[in-house]
mmCIF file of C-alpha atoms in Angstrom:
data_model
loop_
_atom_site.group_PDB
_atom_site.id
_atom_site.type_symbol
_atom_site.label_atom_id
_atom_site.label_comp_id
_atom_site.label_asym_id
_atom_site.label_seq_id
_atom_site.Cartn_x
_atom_site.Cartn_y
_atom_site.Cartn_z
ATOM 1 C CA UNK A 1 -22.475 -14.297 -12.471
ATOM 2 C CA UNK A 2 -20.800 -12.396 -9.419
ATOM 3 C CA UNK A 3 -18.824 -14.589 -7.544
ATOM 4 C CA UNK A 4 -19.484 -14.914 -3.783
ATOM 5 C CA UNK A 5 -17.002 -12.424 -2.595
ATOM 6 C CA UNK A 6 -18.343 -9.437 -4.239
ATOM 7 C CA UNK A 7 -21.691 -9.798 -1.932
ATOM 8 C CA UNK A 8 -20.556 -7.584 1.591
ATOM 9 C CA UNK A 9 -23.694 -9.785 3.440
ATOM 10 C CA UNK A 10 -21.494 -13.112 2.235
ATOM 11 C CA UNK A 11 -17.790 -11.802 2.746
ATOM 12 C CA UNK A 12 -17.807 -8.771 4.557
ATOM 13 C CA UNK A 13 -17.214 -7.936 8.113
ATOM 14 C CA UNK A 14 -20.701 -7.946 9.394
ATOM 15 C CA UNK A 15 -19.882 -8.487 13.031
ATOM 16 C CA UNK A 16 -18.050 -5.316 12.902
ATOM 17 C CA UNK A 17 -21.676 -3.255 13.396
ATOM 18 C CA UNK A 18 -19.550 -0.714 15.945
ATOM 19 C CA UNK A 19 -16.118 0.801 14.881
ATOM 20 C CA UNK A 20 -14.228 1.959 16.990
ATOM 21 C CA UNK A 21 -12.150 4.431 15.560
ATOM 22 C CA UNK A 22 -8.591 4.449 17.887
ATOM 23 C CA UNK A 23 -8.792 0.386 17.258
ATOM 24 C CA UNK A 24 -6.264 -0.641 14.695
ATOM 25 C CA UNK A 25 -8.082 -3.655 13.956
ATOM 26 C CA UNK A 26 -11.200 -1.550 13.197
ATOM 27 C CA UNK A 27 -9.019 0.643 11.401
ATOM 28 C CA UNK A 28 -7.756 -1.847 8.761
ATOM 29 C CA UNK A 29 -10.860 -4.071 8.508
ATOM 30 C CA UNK A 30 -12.795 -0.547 7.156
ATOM 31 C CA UNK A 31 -9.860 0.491 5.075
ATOM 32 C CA UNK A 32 -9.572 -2.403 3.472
ATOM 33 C CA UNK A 33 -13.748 -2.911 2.238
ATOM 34 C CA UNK A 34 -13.191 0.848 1.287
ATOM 35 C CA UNK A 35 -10.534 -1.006 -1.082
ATOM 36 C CA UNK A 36 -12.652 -3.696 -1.753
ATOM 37 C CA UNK A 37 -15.881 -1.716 -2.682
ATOM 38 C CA UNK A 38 -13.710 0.352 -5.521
ATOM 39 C CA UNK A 39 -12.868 -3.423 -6.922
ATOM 40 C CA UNK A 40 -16.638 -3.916 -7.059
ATOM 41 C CA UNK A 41 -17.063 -0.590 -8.461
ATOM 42 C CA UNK A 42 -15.329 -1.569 -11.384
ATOM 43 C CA UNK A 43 -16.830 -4.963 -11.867
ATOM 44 C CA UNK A 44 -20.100 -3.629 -11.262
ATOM 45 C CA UNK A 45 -18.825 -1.434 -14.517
ATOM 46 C CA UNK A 46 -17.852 -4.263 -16.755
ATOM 47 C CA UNK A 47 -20.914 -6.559 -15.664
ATOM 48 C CA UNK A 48 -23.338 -2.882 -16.308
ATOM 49 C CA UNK A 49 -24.665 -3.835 -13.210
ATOM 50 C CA UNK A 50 -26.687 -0.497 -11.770
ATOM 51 C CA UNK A 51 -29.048 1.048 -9.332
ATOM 52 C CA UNK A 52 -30.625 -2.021 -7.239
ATOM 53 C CA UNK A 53 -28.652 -4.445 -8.773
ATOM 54 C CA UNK A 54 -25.055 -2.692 -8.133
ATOM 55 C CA UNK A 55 -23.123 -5.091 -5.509
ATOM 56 C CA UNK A 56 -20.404 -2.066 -4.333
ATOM 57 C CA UNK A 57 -22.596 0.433 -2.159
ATOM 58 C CA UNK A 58 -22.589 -2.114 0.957
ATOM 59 C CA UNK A 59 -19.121 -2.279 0.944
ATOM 60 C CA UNK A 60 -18.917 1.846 2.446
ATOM 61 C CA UNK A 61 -22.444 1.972 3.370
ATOM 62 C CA UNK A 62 -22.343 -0.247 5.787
ATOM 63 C CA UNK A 63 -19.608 2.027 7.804
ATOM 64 C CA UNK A 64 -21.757 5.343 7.245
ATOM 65 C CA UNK A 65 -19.427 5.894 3.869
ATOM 66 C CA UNK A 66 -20.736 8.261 0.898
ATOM 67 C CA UNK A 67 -19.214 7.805 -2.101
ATOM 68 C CA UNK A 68 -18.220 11.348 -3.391
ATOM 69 C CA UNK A 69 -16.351 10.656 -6.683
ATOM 70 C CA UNK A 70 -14.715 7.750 -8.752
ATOM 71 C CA UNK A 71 -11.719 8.189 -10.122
ATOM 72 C CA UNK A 72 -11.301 6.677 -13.936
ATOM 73 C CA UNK A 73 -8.412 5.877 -16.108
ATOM 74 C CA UNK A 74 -7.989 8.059 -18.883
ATOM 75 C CA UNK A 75 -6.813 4.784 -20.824
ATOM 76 C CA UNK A 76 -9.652 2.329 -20.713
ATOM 77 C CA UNK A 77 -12.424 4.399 -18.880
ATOM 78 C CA UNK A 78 -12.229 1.431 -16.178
ATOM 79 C CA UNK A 79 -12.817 3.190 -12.360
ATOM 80 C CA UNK A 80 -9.019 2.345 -10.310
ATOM 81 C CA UNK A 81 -10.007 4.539 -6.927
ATOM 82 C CA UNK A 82 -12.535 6.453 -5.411
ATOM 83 C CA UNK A 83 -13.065 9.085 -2.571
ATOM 84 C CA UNK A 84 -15.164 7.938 0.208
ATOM 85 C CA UNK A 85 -17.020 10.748 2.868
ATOM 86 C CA UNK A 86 -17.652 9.795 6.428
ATOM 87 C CA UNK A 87 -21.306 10.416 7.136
ATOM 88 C CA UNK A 88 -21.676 8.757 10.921
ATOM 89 C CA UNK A 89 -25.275 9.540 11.731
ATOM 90 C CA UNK A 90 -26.502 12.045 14.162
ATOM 91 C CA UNK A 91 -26.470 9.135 16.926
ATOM 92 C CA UNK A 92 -23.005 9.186 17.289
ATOM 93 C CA UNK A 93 -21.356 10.941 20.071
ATOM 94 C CA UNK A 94 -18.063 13.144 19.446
ATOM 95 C CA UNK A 95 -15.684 10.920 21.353
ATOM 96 C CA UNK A 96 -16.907 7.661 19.419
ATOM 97 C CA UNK A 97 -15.756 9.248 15.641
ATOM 98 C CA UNK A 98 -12.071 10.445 17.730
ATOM 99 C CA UNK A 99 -9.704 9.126 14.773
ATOM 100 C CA UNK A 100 -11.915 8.842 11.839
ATOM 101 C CA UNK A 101 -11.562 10.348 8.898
ATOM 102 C CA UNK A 102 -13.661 12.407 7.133
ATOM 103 C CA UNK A 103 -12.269 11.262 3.573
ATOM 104 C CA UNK A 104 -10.182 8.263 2.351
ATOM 105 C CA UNK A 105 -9.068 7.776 -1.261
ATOM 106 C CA UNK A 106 -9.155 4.037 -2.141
ATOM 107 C CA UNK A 107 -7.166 2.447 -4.755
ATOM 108 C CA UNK A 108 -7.599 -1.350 -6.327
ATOM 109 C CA UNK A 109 -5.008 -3.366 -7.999
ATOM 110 C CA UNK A 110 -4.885 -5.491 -10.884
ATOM 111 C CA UNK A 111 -8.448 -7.087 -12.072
ATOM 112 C CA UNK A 112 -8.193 -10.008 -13.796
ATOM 113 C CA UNK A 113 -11.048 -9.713 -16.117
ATOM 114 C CA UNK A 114 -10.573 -8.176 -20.053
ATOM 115 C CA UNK A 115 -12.131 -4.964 -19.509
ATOM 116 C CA UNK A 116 -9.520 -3.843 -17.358
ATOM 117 C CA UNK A 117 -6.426 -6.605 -17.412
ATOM 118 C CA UNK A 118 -4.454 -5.121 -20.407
ATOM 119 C CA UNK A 119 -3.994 -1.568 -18.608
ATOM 120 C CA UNK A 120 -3.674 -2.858 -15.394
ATOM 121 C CA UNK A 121 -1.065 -5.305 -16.794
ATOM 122 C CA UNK A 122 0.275 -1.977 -18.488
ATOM 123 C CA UNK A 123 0.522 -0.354 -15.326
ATOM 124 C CA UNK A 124 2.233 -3.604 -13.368
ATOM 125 C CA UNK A 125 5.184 -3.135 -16.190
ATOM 126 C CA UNK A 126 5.402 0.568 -15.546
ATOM 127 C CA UNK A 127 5.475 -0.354 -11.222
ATOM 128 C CA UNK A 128 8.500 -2.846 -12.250
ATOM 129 C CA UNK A 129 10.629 -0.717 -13.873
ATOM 130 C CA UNK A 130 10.189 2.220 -11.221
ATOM 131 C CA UNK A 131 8.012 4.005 -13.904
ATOM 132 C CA UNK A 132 4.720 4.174 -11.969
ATOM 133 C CA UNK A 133 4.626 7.947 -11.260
ATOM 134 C CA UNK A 134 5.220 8.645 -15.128
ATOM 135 C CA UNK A 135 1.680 7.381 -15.852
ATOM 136 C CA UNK A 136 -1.631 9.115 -16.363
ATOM 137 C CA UNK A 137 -3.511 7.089 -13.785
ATOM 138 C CA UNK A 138 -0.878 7.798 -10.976
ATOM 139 C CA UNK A 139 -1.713 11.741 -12.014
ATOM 140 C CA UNK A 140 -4.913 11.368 -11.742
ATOM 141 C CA UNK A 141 -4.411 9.905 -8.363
ATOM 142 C CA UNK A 142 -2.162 12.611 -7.283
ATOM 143 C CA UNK A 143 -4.082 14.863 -8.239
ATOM 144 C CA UNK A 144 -6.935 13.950 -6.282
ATOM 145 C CA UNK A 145 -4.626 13.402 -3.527
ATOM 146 C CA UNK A 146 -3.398 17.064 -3.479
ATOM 147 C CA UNK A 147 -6.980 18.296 -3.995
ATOM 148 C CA UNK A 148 -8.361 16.632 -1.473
ATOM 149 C CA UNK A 149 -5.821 17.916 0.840
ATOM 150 C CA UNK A 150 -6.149 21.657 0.144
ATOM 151 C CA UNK A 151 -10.021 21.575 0.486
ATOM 152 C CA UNK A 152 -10.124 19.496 3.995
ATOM 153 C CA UNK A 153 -6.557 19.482 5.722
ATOM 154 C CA UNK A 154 -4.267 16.505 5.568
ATOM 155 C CA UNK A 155 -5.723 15.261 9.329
ATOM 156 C CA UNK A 156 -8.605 14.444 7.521
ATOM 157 C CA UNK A 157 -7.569 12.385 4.610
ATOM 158 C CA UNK A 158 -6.919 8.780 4.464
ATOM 159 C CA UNK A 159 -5.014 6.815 1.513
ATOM 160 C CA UNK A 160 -5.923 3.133 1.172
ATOM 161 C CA UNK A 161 -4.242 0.888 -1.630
ATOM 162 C CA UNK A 162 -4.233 -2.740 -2.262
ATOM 163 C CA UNK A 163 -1.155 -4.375 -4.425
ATOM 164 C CA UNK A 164 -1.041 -2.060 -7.740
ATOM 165 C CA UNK A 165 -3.408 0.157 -5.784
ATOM 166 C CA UNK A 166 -1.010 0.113 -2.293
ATOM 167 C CA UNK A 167 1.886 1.348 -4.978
ATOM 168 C CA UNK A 168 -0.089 4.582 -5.962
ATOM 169 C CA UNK A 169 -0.522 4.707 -2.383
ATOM 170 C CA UNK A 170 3.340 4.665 -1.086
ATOM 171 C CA UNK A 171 3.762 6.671 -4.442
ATOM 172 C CA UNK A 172 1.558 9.464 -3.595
ATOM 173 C CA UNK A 173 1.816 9.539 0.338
ATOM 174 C CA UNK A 174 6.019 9.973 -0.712
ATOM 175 C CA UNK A 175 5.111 12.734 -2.701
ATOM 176 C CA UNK A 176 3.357 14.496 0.214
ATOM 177 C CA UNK A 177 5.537 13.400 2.863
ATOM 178 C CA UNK A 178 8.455 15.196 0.919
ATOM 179 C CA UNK A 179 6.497 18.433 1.115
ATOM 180 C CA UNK A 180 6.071 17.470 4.974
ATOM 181 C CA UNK A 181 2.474 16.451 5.028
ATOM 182 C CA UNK A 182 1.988 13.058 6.540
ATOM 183 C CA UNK A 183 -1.167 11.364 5.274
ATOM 184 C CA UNK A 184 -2.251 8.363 7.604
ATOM 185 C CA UNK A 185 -2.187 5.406 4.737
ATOM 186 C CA UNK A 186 -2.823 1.661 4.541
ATOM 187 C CA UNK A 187 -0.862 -0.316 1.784
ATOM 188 C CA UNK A 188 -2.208 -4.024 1.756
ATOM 189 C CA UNK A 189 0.302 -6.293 0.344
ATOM 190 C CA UNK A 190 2.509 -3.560 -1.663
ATOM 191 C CA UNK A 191 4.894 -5.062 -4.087
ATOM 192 C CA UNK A 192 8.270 -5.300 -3.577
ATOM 193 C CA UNK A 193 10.408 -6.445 -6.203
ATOM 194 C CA UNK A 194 13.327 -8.363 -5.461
ATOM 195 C CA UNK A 195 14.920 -11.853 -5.348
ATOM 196 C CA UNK A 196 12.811 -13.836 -3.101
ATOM 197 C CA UNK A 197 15.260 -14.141 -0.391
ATOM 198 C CA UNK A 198 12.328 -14.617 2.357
ATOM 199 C CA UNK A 199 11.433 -17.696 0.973
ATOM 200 C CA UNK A 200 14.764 -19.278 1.918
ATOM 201 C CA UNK A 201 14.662 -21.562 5.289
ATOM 202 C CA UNK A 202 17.776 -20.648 6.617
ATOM 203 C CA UNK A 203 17.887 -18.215 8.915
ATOM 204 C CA UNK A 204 22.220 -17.532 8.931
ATOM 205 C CA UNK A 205 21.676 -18.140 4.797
ATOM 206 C CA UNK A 206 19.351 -15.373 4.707
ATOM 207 C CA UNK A 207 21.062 -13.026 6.607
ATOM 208 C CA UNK A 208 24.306 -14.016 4.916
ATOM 209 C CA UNK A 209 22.936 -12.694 1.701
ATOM 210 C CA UNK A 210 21.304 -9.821 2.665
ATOM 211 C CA UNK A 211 24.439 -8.746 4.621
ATOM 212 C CA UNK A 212 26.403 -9.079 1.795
ATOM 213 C CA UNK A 213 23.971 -7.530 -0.166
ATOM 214 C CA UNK A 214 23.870 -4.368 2.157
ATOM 215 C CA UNK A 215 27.803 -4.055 2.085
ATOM 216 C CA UNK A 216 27.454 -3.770 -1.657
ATOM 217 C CA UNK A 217 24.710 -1.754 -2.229
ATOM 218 C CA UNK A 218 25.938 0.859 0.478
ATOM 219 C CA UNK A 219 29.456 0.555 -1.350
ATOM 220 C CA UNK A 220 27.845 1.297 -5.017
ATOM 221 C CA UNK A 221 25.628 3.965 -3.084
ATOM 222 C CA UNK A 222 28.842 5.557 -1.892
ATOM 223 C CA UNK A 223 31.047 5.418 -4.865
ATOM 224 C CA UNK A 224 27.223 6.910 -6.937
ATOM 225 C CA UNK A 225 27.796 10.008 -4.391
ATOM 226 C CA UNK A 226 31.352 10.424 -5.113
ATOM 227 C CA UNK A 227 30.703 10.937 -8.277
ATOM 228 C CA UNK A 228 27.590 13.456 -8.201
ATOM 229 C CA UNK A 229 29.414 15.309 -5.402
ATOM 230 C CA UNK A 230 28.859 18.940 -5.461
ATOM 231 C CA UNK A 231 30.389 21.852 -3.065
ATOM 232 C CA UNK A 232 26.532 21.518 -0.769
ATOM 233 C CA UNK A 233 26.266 18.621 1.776
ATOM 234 C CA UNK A 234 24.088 15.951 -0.201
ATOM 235 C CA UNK A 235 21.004 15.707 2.518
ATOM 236 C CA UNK A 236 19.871 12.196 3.035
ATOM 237 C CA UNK A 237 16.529 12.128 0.958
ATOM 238 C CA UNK A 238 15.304 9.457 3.903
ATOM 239 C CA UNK A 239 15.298 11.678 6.397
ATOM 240 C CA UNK A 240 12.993 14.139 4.665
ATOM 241 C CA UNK A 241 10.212 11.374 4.601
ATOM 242 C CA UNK A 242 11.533 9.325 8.252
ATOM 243 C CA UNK A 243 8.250 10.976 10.078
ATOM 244 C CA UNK A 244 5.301 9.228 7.616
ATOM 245 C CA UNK A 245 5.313 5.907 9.078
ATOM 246 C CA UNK A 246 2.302 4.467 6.736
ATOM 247 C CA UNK A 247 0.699 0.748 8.214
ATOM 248 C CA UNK A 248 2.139 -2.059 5.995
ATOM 249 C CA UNK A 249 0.250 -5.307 5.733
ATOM 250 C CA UNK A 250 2.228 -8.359 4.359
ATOM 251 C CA UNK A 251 1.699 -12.366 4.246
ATOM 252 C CA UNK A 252 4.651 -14.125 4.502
ATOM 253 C CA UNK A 253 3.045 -16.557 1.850
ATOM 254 C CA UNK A 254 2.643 -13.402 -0.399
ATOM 255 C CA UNK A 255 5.746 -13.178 -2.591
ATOM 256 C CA UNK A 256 4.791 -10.179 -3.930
ATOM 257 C CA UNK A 257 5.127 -8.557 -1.039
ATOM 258 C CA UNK A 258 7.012 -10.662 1.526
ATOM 259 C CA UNK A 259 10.261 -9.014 0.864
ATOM 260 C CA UNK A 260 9.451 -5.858 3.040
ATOM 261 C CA UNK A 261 9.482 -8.287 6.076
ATOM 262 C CA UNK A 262 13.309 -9.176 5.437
ATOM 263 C CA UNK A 263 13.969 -4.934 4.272
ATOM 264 C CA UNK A 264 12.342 -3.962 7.905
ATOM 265 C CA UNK A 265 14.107 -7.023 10.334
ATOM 266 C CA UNK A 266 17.345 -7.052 8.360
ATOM 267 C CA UNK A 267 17.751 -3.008 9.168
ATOM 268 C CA UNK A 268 17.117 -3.857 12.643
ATOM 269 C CA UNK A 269 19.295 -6.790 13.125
ATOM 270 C CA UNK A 270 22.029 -4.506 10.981
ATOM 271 C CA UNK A 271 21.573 -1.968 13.818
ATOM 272 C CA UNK A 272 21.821 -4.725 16.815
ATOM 273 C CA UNK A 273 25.230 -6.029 15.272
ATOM 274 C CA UNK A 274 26.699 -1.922 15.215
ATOM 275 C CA UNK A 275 26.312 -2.253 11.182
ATOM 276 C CA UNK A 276 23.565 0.328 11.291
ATOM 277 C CA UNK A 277 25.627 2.764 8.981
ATOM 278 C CA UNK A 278 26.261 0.209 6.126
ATOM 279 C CA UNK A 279 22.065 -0.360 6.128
ATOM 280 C CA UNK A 280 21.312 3.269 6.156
ATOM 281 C CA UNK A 281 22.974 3.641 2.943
ATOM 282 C CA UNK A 282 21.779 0.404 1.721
ATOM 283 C CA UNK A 283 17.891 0.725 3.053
ATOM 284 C CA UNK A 284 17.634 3.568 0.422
ATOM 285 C CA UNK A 285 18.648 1.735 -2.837
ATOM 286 C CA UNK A 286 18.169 -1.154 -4.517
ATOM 287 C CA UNK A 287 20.988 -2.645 -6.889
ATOM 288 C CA UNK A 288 18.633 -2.449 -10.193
ATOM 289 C CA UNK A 289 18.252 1.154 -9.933
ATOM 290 C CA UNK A 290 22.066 1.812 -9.002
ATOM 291 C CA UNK A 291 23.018 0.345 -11.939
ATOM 292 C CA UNK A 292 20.232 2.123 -13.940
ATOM 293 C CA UNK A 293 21.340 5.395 -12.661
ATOM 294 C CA UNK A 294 24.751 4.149 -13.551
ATOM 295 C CA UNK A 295 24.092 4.623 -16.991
ATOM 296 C CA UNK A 296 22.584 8.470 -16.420
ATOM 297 C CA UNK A 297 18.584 7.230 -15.950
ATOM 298 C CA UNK A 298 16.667 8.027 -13.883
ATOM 299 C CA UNK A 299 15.598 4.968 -11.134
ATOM 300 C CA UNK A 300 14.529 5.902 -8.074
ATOM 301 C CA UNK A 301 13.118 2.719 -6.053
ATOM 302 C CA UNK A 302 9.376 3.870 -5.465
ATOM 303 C CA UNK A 303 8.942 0.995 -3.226
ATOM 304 C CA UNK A 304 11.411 1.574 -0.207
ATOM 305 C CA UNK A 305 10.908 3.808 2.617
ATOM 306 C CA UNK A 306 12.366 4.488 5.676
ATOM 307 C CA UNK A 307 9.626 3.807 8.280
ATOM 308 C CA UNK A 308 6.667 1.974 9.061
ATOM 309 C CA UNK A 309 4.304 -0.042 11.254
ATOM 310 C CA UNK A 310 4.167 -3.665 9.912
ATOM 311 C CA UNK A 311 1.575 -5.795 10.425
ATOM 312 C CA UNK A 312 2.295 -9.570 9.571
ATOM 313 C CA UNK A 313 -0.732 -11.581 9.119
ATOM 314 C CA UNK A 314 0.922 -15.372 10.199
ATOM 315 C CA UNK A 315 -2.849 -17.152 9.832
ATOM 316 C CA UNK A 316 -1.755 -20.547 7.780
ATOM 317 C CA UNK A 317 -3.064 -19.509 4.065
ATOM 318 C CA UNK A 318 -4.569 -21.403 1.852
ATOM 319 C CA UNK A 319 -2.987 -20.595 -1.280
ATOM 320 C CA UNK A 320 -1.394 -17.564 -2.988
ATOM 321 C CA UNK A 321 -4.719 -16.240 -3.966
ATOM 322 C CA UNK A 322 -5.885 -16.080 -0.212
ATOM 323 C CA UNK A 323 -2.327 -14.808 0.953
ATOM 324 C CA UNK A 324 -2.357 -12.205 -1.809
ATOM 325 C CA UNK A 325 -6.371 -11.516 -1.615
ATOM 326 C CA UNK A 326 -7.592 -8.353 0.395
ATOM 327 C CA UNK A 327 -10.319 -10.221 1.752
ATOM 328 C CA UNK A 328 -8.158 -11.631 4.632
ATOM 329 C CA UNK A 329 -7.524 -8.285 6.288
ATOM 330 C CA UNK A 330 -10.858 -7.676 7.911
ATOM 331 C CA UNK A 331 -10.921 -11.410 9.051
ATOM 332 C CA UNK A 332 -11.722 -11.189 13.253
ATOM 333 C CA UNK A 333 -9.368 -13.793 14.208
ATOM 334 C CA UNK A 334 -5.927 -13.506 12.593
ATOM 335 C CA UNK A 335 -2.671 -14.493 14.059
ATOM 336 C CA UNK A 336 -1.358 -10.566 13.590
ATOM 337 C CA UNK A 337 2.502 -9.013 14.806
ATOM 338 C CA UNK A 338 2.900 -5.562 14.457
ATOM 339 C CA UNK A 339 6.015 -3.603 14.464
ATOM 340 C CA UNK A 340 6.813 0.281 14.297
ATOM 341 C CA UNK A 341 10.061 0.679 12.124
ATOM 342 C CA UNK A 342 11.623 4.504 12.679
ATOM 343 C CA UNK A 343 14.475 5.483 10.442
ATOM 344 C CA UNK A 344 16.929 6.794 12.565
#
């Protein structure tokens, strides 16, 4: 039996029957059912639900959505994303659709159900280990990504990603970034693997370890560029991707992706003490993968990047299901602080 938060007319944003398209709230509550309706795709998959009985189609429907194509893992057959096409009806005046797309690629994350859990599980391992972008469903993605691209312009594409889904998202918009097309993208609660230093109350005990842990990653980052020194200047790989700034949305009570609050406000505070140097080097590496590349792999962190505008939802959750959940992002009364973070 589907649960009540697959039903859009239950869980869904219904009072939002008028987007407005340059509102950032609008923005994210539509980007995020986009996300949602590919999680229903695939349950609606595993539960052979079809035709009348299908639960997805009100989840982009119900914002003039099409959906063009799903996009399936080559693994388990289960659908992980979709392309959605912006069909506003003829009622709609020009200046109402300013800053709409026309398409936006959606990714899910993990489904706990057994039709899809082992490869998504699979895929979870592979986002650990910095080994996402070696997989056959981040291809696919990218794929789709560069496709889409070429056949409508970039201004015209949207990612969207939730958890595992947000990943292929910063994954993907990296890759295009580095070419210097900057796709407008929404990553709702992207992991961010790391000790759980936001967790800790102390304020001065935080920032104690995180300072400490900037002088020695920038000092291992230093002594790793020493010793690949060539006769070129090395050019700093964050400044080739410092101008896509894609929206972040974290929980604090969301340990999976909590830590990009202390990456963002420690690299500021860094800056406000005239320590701005040390972060710089620091901001682009984590200590796992300078000791994997230590021993001659390759480890780049997929998860940092050097800007953003974070959006910290600081609504009292419920539990780690709720703070986690992408349900809580098209909510019309959350206790919201944004920030724009520019790599300088």
């Amino acid at each position: 039996m589907a649960s009540e938060r697959e039903y859009f007319s239950l869980s869904g944003p219904l009072h939002l029957t008028s987007v407005d398209w340059e509102s950032a709230h609008d923005q994210r509550s539509v980007a995020a059912c986009l996300v949602q309706g590919v999680y229903i795709l695939e349950r609606d998959r595993q539960e052979k639900r079809q035709d009348a009985h299908a639960l997805a189609p009100p989840w982009w429907e119900f914002f003039h959505f099409g959906l063009l194509r799903c996009l399936v893992d080559d693994a388990d057959s289960s659908i992980f994303g979709a392309i959605f096409e912006f069909k506003p009806p003829a009622s709609c005046c020009n200046h109402s659709l300013d800053g709409s797309p026309r398409y936006v690629l959606a990714f899910r994350g993990t489904i706990t159900k057994p039709d899809s859990l082992s490869r998504d599980l699979e895929l979870d391992l592979h986002l650990i280990r910095n080994g996402l972008h070696r997989t056959s469903r981040f291809e696919i993605a990218m794929q789709a990504v560069r496709n889409m691209v070429a056949a409508v312009g970039d201004s015209n594409v949207w990612l969207a990603g939730h958890s595992l889904g947000s990943a292929m998202v910063m994954l993907a918009g990296k890759s295009m970034a580095k070419g210097g097309i900057f796709l407008k993208s929404f990553l709702f609660n992207p992991p961010f693997f790391s000790a759980p230093i936001e967790r800790i109350k102390s304020k001065k005990l935080k920032h104690g370890i995180r300072f400490a842990t900037s002088v020695i990653t920038a000092g291992l980052t230093l002594a790793m560029k020493a010793k690949h020194q060539s006769n070129r200047a090395q050019e700093d790989p964050f400044a080739a991707l410092s101008a896509w700034a894609p929206c972040l949305f974290v929980n604090p009570a969301d340990h999976i992706c909590s830590e990009y609050i202390g990456y963002f406000e420690h690299r500021k505070k860094m800056e406000e003490i005239g320590a701005g140097g040390i972060e710089r080097l620091a901001t682009q590496n984590s200590l796992g993968s300078l000791l994997i590349n230590a021993m001659g792999k390759e480890a780049e962190p997929l998860h940092l990047i050097p800007s953003a505008r974070m959006t910290i939802n600081a609504t009292p959750s419920r539990d780690f299901k709720y703070a986690h959940g992408i349900h809580q992002w098209w909510g019309p009364d959350l206790q919201l602080r944004s920030e724009l973070y520019k790599y300088k």
